[in-house]
Short mmCIF file of N, CA and C in Angstrom, two decimals:
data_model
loop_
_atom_site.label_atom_id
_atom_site.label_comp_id
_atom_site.label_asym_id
_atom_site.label_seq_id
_atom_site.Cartn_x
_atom_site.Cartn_y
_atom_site.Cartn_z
N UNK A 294 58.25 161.20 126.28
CA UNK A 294 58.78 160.64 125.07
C UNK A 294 59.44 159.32 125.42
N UNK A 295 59.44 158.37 124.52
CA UNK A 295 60.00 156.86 124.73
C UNK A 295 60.33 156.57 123.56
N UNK A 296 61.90 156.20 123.91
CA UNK A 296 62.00 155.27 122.58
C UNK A 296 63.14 154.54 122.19
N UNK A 297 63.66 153.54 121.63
CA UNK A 297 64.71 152.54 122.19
C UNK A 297 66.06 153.76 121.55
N UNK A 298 67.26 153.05 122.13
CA UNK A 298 68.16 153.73 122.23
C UNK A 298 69.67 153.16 122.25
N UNK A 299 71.17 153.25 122.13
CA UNK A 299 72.02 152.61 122.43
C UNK A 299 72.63 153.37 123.57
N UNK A 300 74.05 153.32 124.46
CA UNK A 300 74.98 153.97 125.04
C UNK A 300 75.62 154.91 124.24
N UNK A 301 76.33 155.76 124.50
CA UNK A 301 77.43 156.79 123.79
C UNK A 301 78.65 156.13 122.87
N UNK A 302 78.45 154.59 123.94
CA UNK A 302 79.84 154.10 122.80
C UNK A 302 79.47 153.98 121.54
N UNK A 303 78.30 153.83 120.87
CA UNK A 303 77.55 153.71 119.80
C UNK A 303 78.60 154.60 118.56
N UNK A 304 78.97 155.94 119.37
CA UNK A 304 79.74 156.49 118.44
C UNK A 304 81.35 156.53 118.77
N UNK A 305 81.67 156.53 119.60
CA UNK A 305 83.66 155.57 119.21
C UNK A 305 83.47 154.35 118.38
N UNK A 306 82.20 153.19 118.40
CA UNK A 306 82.29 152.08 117.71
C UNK A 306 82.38 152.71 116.09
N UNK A 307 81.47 153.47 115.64
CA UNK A 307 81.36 154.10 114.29
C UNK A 307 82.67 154.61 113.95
N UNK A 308 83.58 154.63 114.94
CA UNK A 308 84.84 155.76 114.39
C UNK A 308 85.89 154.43 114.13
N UNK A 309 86.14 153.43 114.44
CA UNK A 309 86.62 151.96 114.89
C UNK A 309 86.60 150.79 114.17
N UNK A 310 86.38 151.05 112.76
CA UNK A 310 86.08 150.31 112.02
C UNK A 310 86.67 148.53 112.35
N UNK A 311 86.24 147.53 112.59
CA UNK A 311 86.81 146.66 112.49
C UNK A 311 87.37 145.88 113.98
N UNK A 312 86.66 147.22 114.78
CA UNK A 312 87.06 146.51 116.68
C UNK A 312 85.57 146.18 116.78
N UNK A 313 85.47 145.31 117.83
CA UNK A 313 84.12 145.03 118.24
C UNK A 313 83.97 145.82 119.88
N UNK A 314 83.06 146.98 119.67
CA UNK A 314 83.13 147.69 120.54
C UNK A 314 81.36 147.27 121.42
N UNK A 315 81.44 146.97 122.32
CA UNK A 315 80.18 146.06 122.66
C UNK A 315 79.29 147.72 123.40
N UNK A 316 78.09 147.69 122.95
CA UNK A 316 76.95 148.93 123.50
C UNK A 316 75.92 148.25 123.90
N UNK A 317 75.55 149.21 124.88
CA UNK A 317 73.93 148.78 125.71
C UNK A 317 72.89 149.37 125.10
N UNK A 318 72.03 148.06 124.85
CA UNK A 318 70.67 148.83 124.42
C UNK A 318 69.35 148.95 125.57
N UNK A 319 69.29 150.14 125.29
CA UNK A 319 68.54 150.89 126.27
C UNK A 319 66.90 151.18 125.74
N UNK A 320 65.98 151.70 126.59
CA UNK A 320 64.84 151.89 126.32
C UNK A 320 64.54 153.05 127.14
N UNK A 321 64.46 154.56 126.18
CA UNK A 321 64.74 155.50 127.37
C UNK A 321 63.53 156.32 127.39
N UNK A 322 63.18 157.19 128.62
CA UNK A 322 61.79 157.68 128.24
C UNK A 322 62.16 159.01 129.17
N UNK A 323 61.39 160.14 128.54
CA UNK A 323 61.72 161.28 129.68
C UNK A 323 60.24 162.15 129.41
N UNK A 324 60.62 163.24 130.26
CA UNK A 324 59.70 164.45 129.99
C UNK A 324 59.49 165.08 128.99
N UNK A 325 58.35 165.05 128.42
CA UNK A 325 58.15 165.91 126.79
C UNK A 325 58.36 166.89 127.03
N UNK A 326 58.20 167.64 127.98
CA UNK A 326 58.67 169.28 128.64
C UNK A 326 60.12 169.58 128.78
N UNK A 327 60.18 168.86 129.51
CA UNK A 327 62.09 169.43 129.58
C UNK A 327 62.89 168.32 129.69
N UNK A 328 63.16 167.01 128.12
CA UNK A 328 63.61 166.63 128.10
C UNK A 328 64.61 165.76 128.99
N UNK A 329 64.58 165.73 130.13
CA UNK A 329 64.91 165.24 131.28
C UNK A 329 64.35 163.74 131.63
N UNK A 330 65.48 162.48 131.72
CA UNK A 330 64.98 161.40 131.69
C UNK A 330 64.02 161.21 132.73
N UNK A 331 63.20 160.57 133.01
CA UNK A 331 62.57 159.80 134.04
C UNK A 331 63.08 159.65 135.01
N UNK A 332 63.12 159.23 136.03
CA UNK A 332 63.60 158.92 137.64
C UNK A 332 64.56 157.60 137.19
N UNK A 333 63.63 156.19 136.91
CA UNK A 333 63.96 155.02 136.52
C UNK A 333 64.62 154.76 135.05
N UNK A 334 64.48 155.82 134.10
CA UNK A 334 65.45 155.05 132.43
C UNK A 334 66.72 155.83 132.33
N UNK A 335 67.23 155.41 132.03
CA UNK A 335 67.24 154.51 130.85
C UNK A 335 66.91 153.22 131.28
N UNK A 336 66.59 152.32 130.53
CA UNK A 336 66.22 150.41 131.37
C UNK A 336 66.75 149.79 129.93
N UNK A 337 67.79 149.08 130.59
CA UNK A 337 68.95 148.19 129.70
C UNK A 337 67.91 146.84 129.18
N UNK A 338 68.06 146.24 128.16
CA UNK A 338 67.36 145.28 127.31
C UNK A 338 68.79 144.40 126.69
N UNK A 339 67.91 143.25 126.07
CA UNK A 339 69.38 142.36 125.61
C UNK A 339 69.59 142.52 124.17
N UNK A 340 69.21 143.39 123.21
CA UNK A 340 69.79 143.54 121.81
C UNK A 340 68.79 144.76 121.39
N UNK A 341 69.34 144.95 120.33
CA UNK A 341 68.91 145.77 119.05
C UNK A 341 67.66 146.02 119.28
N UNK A 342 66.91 147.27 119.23
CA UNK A 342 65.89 147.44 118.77
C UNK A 342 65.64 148.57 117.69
N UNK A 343 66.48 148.70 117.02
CA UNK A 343 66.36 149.67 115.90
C UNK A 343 65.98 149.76 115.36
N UNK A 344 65.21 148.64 114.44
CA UNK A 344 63.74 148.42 113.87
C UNK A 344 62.60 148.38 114.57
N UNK A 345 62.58 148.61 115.77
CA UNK A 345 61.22 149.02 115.99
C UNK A 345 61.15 150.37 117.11
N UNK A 346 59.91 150.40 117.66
CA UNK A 346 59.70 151.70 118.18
C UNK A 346 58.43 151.06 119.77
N UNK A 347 58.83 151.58 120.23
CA UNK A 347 57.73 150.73 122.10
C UNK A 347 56.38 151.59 121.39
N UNK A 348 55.23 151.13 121.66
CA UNK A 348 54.24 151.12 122.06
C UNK A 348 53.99 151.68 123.30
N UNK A 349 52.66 152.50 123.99
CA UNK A 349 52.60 152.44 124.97
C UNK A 349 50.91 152.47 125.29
N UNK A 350 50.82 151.75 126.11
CA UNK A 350 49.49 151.28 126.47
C UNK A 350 49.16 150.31 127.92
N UNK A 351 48.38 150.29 128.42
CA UNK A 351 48.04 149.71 129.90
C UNK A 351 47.87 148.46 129.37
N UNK A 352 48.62 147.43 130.32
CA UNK A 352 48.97 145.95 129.73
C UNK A 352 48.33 145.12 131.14
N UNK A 353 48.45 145.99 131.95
CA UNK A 353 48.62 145.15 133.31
C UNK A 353 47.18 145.67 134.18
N UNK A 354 46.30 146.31 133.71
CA UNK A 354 44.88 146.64 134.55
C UNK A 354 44.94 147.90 135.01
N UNK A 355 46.05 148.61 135.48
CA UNK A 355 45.64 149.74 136.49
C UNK A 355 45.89 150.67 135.87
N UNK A 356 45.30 151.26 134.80
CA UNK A 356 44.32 152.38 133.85
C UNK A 356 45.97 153.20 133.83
N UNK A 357 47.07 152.63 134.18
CA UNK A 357 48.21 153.80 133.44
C UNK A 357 48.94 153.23 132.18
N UNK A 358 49.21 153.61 131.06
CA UNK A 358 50.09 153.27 130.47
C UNK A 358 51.34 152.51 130.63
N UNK A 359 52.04 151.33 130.13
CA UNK A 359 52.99 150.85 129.85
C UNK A 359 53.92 150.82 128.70
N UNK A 360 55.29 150.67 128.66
CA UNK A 360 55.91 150.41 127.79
C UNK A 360 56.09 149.15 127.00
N UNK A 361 56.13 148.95 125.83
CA UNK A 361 56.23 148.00 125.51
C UNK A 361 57.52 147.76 124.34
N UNK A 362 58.26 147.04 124.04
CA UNK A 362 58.74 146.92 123.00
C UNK A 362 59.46 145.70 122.84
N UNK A 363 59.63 145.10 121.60
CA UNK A 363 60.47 143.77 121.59
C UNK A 363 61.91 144.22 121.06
N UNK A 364 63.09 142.96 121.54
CA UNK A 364 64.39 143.70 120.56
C UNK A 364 64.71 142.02 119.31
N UNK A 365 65.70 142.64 119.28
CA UNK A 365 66.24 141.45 118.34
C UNK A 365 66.76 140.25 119.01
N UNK A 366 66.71 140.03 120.20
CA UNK A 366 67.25 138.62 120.97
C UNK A 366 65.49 138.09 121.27
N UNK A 367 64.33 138.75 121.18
CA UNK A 367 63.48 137.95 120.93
C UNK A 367 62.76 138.30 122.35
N UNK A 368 63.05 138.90 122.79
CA UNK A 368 61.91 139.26 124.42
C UNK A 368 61.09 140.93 123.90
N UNK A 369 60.07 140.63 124.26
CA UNK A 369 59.21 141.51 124.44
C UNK A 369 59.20 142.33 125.51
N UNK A 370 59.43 143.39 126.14
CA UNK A 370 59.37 143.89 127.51
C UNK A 370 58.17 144.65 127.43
N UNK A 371 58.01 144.95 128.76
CA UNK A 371 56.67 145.95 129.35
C UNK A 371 57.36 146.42 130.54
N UNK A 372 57.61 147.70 130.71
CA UNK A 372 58.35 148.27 131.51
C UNK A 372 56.93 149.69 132.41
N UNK A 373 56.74 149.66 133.23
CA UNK A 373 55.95 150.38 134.10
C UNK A 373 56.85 151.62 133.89
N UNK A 374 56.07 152.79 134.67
CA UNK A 374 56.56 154.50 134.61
C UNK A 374 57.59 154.23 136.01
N UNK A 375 57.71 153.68 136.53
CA UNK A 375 58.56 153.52 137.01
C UNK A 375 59.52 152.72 137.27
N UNK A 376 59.60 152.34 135.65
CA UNK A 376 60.38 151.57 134.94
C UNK A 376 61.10 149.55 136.04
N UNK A 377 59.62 149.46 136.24
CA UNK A 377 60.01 148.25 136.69
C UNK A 377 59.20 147.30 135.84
N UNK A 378 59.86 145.75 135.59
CA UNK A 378 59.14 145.15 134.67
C UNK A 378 57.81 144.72 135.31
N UNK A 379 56.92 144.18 134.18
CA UNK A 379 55.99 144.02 134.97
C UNK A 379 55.80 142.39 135.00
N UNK A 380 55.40 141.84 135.90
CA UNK A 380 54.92 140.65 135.89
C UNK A 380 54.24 140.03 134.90
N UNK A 381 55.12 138.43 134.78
CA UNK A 381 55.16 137.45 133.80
C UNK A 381 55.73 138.53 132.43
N UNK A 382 56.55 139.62 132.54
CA UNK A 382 57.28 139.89 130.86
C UNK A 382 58.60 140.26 131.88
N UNK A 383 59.62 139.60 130.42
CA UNK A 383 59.10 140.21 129.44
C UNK A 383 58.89 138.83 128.95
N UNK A 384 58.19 138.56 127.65
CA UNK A 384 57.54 137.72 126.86
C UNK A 384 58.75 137.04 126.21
N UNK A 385 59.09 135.69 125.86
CA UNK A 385 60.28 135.25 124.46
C UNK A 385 59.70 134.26 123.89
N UNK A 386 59.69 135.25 122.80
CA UNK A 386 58.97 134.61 121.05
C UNK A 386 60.33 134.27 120.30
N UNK A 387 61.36 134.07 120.79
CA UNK A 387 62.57 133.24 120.10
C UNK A 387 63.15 133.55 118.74
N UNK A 388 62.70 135.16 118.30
CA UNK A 388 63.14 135.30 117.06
C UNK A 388 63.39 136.54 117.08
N UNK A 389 63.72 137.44 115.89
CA UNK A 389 63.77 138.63 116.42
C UNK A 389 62.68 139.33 116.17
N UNK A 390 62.12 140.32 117.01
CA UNK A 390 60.96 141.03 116.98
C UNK A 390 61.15 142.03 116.00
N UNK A 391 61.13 142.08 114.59
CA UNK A 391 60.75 143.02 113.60
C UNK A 391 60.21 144.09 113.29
N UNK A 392 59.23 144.78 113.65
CA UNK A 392 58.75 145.44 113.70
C UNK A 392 57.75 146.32 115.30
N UNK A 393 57.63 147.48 115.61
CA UNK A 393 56.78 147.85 116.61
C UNK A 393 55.47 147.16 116.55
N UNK A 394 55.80 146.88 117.89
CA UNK A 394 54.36 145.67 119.05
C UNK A 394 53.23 146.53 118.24
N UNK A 395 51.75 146.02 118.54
CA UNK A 395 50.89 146.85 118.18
C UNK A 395 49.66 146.58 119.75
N UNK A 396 49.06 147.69 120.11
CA UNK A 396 47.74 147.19 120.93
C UNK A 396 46.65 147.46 121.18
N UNK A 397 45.68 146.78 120.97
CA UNK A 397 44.13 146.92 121.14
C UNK A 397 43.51 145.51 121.16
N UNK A 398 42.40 145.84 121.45
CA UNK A 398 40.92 145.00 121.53
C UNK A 398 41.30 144.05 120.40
N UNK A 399 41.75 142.96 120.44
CA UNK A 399 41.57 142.07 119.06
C UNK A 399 40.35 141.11 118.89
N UNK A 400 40.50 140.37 120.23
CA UNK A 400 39.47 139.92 120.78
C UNK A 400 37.91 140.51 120.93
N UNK A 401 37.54 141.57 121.55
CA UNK A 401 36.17 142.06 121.83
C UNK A 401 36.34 141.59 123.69
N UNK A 402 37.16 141.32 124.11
CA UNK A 402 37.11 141.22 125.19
C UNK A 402 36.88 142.24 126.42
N UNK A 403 37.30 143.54 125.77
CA UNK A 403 37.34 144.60 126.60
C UNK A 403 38.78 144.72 127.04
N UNK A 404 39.63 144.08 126.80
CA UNK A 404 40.97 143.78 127.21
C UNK A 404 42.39 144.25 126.56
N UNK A 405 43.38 144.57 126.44
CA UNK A 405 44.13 145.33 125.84
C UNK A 405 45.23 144.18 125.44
N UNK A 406 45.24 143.32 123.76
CA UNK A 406 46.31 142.48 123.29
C UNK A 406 47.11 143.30 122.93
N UNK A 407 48.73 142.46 122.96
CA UNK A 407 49.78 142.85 122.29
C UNK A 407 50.24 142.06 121.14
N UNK A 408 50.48 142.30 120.13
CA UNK A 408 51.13 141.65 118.88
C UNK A 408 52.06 141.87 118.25
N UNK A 409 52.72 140.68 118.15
CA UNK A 409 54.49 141.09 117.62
C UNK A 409 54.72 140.49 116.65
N UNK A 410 55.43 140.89 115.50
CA UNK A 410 55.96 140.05 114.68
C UNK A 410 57.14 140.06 114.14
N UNK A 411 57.63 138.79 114.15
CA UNK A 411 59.06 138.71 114.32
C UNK A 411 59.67 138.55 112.52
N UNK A 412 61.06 138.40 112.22
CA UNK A 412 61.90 138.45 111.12
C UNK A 412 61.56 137.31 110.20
N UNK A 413 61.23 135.99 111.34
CA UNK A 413 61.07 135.22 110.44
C UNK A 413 59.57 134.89 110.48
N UNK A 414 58.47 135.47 110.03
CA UNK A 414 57.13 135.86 109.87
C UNK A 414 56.14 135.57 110.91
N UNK A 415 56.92 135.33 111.78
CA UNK A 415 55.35 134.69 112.95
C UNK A 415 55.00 136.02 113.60
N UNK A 416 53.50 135.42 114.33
CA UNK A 416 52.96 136.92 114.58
C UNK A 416 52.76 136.44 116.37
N UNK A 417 52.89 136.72 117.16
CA UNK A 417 52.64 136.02 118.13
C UNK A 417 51.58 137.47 119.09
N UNK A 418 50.50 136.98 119.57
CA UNK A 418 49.49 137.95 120.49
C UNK A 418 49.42 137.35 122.17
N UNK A 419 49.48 138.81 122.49
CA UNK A 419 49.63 137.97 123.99
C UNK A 419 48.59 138.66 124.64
N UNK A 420 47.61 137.84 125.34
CA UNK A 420 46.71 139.09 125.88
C UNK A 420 46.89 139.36 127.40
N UNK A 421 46.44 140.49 127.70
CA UNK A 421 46.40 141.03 129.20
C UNK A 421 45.02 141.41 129.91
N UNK A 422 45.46 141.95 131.01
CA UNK A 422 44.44 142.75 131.91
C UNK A 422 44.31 144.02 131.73
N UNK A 423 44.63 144.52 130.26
CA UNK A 423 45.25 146.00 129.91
C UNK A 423 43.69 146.72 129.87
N UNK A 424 43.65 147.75 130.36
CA UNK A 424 42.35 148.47 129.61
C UNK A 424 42.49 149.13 128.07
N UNK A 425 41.46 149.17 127.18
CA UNK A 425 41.68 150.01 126.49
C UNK A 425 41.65 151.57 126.21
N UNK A 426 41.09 151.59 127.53
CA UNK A 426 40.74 153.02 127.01
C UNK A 426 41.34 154.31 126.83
N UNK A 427 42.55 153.86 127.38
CA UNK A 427 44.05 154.85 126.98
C UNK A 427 44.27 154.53 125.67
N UNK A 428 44.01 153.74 124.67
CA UNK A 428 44.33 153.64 123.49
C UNK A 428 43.57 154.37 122.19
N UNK A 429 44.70 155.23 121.44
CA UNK A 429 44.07 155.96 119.99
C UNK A 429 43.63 155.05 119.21
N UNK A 430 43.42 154.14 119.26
CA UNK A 430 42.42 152.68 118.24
C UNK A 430 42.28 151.42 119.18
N UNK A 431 41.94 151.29 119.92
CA UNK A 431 41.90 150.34 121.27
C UNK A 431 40.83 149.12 120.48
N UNK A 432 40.07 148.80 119.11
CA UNK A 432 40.04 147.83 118.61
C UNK A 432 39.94 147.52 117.16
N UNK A 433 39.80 146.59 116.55
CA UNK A 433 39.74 146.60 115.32
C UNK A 433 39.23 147.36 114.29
N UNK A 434 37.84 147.90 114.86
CA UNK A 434 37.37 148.77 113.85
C UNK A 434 37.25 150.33 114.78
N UNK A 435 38.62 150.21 115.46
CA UNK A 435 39.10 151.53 116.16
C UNK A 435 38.03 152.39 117.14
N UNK A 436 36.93 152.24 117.50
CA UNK A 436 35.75 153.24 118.41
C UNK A 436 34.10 152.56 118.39
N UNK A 437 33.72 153.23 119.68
CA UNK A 437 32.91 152.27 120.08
C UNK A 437 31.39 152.22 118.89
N UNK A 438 31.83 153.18 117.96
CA UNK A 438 30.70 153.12 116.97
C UNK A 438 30.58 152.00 115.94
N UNK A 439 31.90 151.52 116.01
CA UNK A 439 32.69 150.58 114.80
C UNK A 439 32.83 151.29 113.66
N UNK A 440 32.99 152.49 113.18
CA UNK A 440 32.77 153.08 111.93
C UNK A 440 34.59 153.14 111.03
N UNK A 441 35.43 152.50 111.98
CA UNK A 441 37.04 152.04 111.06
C UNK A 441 37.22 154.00 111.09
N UNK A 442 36.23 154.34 111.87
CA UNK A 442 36.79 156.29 111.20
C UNK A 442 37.76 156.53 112.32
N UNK A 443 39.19 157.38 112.38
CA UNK A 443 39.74 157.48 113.28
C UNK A 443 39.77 159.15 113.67
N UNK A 444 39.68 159.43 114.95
CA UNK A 444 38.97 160.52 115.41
C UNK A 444 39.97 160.64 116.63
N UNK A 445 40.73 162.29 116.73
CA UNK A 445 41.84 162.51 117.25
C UNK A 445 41.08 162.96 118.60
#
C-alpha cells in the first residue's frame, strides 16, 4: 500500500487553533499483509500532497514498479522500493501538482510517460525508460488489441 501522508503532529496542530504547528509530509508505503512499513518509508517530500494520490509504475527500465507522486511545492518524485530517489527526479514543474500523476504509453513508444497537472492548468509529460507492462492501461486505448475495453 502507498500513499502520501503527514507526521502525528498533524493532530496537536488540529487541536491549536491559531499556532503554526509545522508537519512533515511524508510518502509512506508498507505491506498489504501486515501493515508494516517498508524497510526505507516513510520518505519526507517538501509540501502537501493531499490532493493527490502516487501512482505506481516502472519509470526507470528495470521491469519493477516505482513511486510516483507530485506535492504542492511543485516536484514530482519517483521513489524506488527501496525508497531511494531515482535519477534525474524528482521533476519541478513550478506549480502545484493538482491532481494524481497518471502513466502509460502516450507516445506508442513502448515506453512508460508520466503526466501531471498542476493548479494553475498546465499539464506537463515527462517520458522515461519505464516499461509498460506492469501497467493496468499502459496506453491510450489501454491493450495491445486497441479495443479502449479494460480487462482486469
Amino acid at each position: 500500500m502507498v500513499s502520501a501522508a503527514t507526521d502525528t503532529r498533524l493532530f496537536g496542530a488540529s487541536m491549536r487553533g491559531g499556532q503554526v504547528i509545522p508537519v512533515q509530509h511524508v510518502v509512506s508505503a508498507s505491506n498489504a499483509k501486515t501493515g508494516a512499513y517498508l524497510p526505507a518509508f516513510p520518505r519526507l517530500t517538501e509540501d502537501w500532497m493531499s490532493l493527490t494520490a502516487p501512482v505506481v509504475a516502472d519509470v526507470n527500465g528495470d521491469g519493477k514498479p516505482e513511486v510516483v507522486i507530485g506535492n504542492g511545492d511543485g516536484h514530482v518524485h519517483a521513489f524506488s522500493q527501496d525508497g531511494s530517489e531515482l535519477a534525474g527526479w524528482p521533476k519541478y514543474v513550478g506549480h502545484w501538482v493538482q491532481a494524481s500523476a497518471a502513466a502509460g504509453d502516450i507516445n506508442g513508444d513502448h515506453k512508460v510517460d508520466v503526466t501531471v497537472a498542476t493548479r494553475s492548468g498546465f499539464v506537463f509529460v515527462f517520458s522515461t525508460t519505464g516499461l509498460p507492462s506492469g501497467l493496468d492501461w499502459p496506453s491510450t486505448r489501454g491493450n495491445l488489441a486497441n479495443t479502449g475495453v479494460f480487462v482486469p
